[in-house]
CSV table of C-alpha atoms in Angstrom, one decimal:
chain,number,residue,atom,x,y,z
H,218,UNK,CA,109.3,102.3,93.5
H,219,UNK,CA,112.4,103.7,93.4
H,220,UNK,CA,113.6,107.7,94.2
H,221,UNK,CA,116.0,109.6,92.5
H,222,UNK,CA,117.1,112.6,93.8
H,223,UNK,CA,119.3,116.0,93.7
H,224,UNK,CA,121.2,116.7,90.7
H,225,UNK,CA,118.3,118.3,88.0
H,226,UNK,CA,120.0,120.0,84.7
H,227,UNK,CA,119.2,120.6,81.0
H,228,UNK,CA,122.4,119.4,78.8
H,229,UNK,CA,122.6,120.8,75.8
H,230,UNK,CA,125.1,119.0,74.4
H,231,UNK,CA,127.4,119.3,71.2
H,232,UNK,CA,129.3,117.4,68.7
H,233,UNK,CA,131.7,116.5,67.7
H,234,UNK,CA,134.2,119.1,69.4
H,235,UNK,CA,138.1,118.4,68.6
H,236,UNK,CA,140.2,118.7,71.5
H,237,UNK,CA,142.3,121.8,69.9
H,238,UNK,CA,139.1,124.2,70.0
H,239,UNK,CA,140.0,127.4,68.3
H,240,UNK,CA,138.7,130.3,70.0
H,241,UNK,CA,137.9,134.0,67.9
H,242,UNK,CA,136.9,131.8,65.4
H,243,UNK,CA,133.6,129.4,64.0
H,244,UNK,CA,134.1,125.8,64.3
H,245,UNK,CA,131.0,123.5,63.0
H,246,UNK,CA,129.8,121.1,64.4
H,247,UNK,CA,127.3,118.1,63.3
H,248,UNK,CA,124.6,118.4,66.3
H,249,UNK,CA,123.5,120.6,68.7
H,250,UNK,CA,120.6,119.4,71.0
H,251,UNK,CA,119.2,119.8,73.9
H,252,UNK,CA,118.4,116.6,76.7
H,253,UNK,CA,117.2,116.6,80.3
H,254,UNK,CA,120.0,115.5,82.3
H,255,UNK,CA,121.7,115.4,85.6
H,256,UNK,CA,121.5,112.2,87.9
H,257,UNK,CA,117.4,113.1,88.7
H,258,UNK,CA,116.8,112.8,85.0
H,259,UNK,CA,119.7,110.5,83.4
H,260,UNK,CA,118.7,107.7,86.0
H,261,UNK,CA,115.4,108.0,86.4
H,262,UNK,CA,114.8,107.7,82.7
H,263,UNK,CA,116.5,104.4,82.3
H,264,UNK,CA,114.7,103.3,85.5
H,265,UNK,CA,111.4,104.2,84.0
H,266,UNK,CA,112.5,102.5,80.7
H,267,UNK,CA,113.1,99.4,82.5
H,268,UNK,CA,109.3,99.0,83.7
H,269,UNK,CA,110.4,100.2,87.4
H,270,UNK,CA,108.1,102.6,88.8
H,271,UNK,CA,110.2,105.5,89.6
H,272,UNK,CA,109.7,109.0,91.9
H,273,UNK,CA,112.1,112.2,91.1
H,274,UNK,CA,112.9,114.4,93.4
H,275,UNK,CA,114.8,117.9,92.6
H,276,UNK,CA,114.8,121.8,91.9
H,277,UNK,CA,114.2,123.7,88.7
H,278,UNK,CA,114.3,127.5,87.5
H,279,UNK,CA,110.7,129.3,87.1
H,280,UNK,CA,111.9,129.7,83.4
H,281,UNK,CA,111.7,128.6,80.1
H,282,UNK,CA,114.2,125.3,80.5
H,283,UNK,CA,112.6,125.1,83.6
H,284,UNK,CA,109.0,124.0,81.9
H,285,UNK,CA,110.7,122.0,79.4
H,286,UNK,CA,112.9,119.9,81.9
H,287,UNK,CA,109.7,119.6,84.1
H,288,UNK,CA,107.9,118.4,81.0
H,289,UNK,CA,110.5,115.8,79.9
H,290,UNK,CA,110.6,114.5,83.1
H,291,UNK,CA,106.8,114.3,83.5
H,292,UNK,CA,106.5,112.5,80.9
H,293,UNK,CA,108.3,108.9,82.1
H,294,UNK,CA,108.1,109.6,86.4
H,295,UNK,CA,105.3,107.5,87.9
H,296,UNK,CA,106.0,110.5,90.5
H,297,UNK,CA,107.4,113.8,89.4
H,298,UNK,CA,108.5,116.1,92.6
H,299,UNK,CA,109.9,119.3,91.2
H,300,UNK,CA,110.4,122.3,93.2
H,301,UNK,CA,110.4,125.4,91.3
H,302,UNK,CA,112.6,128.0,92.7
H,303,UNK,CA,111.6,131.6,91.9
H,304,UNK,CA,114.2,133.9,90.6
H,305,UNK,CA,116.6,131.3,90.2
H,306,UNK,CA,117.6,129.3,86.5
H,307,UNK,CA,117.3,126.2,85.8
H,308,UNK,CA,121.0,124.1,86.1
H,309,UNK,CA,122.1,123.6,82.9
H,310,UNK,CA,125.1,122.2,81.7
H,311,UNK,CA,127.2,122.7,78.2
H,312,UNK,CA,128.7,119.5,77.2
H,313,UNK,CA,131.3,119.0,74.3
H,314,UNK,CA,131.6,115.6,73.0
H,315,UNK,CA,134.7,114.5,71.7
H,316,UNK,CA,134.5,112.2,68.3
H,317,UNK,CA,135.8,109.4,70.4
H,318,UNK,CA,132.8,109.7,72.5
H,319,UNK,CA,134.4,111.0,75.6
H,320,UNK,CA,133.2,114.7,76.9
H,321,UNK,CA,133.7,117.8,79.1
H,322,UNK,CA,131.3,119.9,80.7
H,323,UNK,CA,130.5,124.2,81.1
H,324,UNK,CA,128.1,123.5,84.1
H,325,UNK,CA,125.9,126.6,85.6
H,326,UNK,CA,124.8,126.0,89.1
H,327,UNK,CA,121.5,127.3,88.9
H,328,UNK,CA,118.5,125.9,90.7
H,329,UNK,CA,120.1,123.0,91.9
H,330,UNK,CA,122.1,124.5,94.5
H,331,UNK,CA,118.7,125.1,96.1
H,332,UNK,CA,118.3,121.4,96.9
H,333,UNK,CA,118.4,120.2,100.3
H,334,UNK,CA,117.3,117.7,103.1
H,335,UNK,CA,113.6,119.1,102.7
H,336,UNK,CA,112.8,118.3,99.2
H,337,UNK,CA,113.4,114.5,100.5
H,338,UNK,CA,111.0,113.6,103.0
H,339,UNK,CA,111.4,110.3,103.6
H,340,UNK,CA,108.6,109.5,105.6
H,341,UNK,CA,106.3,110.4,102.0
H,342,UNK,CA,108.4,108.4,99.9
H,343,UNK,CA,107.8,105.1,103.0
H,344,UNK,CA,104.4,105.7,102.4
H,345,UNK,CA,104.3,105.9,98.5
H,346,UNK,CA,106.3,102.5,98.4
H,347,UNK,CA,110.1,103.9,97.7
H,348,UNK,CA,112.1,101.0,98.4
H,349,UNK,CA,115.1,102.6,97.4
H,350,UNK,CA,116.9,106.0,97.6
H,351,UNK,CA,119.3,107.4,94.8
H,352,UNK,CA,121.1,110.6,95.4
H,353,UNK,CA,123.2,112.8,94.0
H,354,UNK,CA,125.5,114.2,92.4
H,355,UNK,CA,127.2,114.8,96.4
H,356,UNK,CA,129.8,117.7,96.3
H,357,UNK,CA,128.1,119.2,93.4
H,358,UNK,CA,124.7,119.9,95.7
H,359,UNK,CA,126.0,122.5,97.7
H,360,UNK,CA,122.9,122.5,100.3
H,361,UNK,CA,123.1,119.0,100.8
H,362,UNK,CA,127.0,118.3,101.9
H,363,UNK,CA,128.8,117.2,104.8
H,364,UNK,CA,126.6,116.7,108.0
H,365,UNK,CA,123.0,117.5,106.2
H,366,UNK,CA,124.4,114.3,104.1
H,367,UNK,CA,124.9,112.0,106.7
H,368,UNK,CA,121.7,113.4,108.3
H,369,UNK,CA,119.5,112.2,104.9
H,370,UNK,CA,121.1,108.8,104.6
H,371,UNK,CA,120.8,108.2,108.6
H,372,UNK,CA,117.0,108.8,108.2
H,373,UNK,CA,116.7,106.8,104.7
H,374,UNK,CA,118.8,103.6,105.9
H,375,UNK,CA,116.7,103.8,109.3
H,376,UNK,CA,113.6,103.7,107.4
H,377,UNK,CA,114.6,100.8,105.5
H,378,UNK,CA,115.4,102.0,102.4
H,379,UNK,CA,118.2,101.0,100.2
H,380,UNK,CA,120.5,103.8,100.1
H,381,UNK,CA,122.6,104.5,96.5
H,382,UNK,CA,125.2,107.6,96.4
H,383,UNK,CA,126.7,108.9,93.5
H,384,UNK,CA,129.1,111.8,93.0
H,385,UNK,CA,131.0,113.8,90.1
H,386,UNK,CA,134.4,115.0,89.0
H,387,UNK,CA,136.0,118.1,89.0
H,388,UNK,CA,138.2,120.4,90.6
H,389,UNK,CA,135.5,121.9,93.2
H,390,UNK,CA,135.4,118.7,94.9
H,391,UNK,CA,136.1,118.1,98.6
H,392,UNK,CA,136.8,114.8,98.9
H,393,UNK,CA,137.3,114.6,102.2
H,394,UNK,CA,133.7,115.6,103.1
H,395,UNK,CA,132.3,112.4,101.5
H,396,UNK,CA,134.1,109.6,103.6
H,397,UNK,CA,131.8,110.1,106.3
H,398,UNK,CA,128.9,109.4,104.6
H,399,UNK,CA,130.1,106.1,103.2
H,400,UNK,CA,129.1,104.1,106.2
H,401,UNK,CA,125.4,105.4,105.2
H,402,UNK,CA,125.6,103.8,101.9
H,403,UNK,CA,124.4,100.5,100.3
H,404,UNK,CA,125.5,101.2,96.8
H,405,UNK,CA,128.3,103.0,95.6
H,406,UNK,CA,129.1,103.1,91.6
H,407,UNK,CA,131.9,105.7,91.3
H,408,UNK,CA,134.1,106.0,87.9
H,409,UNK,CA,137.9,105.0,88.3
H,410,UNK,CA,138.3,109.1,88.3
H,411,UNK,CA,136.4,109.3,91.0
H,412,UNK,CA,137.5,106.0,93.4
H,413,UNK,CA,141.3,106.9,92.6
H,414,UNK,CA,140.0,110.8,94.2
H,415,UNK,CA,138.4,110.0,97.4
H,416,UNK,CA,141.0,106.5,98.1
H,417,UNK,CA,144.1,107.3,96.3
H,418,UNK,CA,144.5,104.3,95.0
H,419,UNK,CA,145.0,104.5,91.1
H,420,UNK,CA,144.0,100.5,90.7
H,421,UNK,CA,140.0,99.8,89.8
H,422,UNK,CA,140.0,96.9,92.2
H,423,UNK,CA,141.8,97.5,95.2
H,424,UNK,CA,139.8,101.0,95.1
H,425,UNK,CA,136.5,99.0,95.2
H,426,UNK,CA,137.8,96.6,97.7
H,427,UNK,CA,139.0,100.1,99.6
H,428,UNK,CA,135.8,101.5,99.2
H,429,UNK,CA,134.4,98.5,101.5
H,430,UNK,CA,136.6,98.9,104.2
H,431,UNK,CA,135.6,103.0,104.1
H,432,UNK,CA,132.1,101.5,104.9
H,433,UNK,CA,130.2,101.2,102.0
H,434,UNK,CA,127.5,98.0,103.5
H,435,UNK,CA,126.5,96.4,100.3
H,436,UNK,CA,128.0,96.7,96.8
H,437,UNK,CA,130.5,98.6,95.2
H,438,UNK,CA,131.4,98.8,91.6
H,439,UNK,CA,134.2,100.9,90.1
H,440,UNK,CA,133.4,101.6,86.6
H,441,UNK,CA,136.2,102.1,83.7
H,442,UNK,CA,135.0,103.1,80.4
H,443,UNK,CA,135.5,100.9,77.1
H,444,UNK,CA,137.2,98.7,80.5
H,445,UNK,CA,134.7,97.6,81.8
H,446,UNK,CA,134.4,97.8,85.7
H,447,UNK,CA,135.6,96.0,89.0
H,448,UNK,CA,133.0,95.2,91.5
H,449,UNK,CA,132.9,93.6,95.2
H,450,UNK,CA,130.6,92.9,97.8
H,451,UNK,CA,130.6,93.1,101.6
H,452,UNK,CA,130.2,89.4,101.3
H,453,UNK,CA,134.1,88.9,99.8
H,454,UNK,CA,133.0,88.6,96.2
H,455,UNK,CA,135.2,90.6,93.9
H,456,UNK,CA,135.3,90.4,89.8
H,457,UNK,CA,136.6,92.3,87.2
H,458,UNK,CA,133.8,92.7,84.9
H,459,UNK,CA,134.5,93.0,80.9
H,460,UNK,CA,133.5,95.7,78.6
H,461,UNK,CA,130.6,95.1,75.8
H,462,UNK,CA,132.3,95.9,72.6
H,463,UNK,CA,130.7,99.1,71.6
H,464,UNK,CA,131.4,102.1,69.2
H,465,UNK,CA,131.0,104.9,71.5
H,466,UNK,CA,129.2,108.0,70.3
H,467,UNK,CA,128.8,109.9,73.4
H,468,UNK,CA,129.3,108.6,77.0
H,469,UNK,CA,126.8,111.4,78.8
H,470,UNK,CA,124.8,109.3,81.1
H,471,UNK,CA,126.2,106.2,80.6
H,472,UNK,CA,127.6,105.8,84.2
H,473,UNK,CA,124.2,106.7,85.6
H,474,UNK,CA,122.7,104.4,83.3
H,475,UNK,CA,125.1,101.9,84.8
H,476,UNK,CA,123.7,102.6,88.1
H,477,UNK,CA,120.3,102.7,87.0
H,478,UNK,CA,120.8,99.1,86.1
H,479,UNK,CA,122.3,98.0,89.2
H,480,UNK,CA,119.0,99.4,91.1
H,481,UNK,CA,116.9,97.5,88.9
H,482,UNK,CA,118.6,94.7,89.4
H,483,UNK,CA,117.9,94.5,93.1
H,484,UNK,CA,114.5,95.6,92.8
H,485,UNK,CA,114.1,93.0,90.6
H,486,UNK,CA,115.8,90.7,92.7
H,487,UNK,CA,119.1,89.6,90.8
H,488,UNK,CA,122.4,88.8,93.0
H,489,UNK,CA,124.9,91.3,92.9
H,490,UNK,CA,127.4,89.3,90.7
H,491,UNK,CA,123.9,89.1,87.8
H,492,UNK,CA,123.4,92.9,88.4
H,493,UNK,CA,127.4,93.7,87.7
H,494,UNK,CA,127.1,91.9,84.6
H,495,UNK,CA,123.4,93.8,83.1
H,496,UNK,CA,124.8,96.9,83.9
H,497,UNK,CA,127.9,97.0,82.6
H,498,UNK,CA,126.2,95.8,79.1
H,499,UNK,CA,123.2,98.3,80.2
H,500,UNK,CA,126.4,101.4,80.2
H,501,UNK,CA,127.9,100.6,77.4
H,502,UNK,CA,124.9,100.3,75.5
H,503,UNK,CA,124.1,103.8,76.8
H,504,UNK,CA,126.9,105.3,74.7
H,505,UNK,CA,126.1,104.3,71.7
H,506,UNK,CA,124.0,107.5,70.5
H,507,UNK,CA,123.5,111.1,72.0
H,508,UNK,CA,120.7,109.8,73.9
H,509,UNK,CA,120.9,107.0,76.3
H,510,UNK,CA,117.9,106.0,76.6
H,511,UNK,CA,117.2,105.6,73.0
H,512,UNK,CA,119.8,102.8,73.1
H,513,UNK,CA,118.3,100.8,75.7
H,514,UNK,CA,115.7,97.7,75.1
H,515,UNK,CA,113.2,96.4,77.4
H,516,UNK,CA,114.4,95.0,81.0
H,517,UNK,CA,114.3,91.4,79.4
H,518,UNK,CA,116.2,92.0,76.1
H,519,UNK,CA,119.1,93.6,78.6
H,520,UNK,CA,119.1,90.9,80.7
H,521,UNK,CA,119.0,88.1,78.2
H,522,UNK,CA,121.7,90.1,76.3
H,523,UNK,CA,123.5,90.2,79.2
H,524,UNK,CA,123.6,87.2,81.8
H,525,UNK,CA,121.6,84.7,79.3
């Protein structure tokens, strides 16, 4: 089994939205919907869609989005682990989707910022049969930053579990904060955006290969959009993956479906190099419609489309 924890939101997303947005007027768009998202819900369904059993772990409003989320979720997690934090609202995040596929978010904090080192008791998920621990978004889970961090990921990685981090753009983030934790961390699947923040170096590869030498023990891949993505290893082995031709429709989830596929890879015991390679096609599949999973075949369609 694998966990995915922290970041827990209900997107309701919009498009398409032209970059020149007129305000004190009415623009029209062609869809309006709303998806469970966040990392809890964005990687966890693509886990679950790949036949991996998978546990969630994160905090929800006591209202209205709050059921819905908790239903949505419920209705793929082999374990479903949702606080519900009185008073509070469910996170929940506004996101305007570009034509070319490419967003921007109006995120509310809401119940997520409740979530913290005790909605992730390791010793539980040992006995369930976790194997492997993915968290985030770090920075955006403002109970779970600096020390309290390194604190969770000490007591995963001593309890053998395979420890994944992944983080978020914007403004609000303190960099800085996360380089401790690195040394913590098996797998690290940042975008570009976010390598270039916390190692200042503006080049996909030398920022994974930096990445390494911050501490990161096992994998690192730094993903780039219709780019594709660099990836190295602790080992020395470094490629520059290519992109799956694709026509973008929206690109929400698509790096945590990228990550989803790397954990499924390991679980399902695929080299590093193989694992690259699925999710990369696994991502850009992901993008192709306004819901990522809908994209996405079984585990044996994506591999065979992918590595052969």
């Amino acid at each position: 089994m694998i966990a995915v924890a922290g970041h827990t939101t209900v997107d309701l997303r919009v498009r398409p939205v032209p970059r020149d947005l007129q305000w004190l007027g009415l623009t029209t768009v062609d869809v309006v919907s709303l998806h469970s998202g966040g990392l809890v819900a964005n990687a966890g369904s693509v886990i679950a869609n790949f036949g991996v059993p998978v546990m969630t772990l994160g905090c929800i409003g006591d209202d209205e989005l709050g059921a819905i989320l908790g239903d949505r979720v419920r209705s793929w997690a082999t374990d479903a682990r949702l606080h519900v934090v009185e008073g509070v609202p469910t996170s929940s995040t506004i996101v305007l989707v570009h034509p070319s596929g490419e967003r921007t978010f109006l995120h509310c904090h809401g119940a997520s910022d409740d979530f913290g080192t005790e909605d992730v008791p390791i010793a539980t998920l040992v006995d369930v049969g976790v194997r492997a621990l993915h968290l985030g978004y770090a920075l955006l889970l403002r109970r779970l930053d600096g020390a309290r961090l390194r604190s969770l990921l000490t007591e995963a990685s001593g309890a053998g579990l395979l420890t994944s981090l992944d983080v978020t753009h914007g403004p609000e983030m303190r960099w800085e904060e996360l380089v401790p934790a690195l040394p913590l961390v098996d797998v690290f699947c940042p975008s570009l955006a976010e390598a270039t923040a916390i190692t200042g170096l503006p080049d996909r590869r030398a920022a994974a290969r930096r990445l390494l030498e911050m501490g990161v023990r096992q994998f690192v891949a730094v993903t780039d959009g219709n780019r594709g993505c660099s990836a190295a290893t602790r080992e020395g082995w470094e490629q520059d993956v290519p992109p799956t031709p694709v026509e973008a429709v929206d690109t929400t989830g698509a790096g945590d479906a990228f990550a989803a596929a790397i954990l499924v890879s390991w679980y399902r015991g695929l080299d590093w190099p193989q694992a690259a390679r699925v999710a990369s096609w696994v991502g850009a599949r992901a993008a192709t419609t306004i819901d990522a999973v809908r994209a996405l075949p079984g585990w044996e369609e994506a591999v065979s489309a992918s590595i052969g």
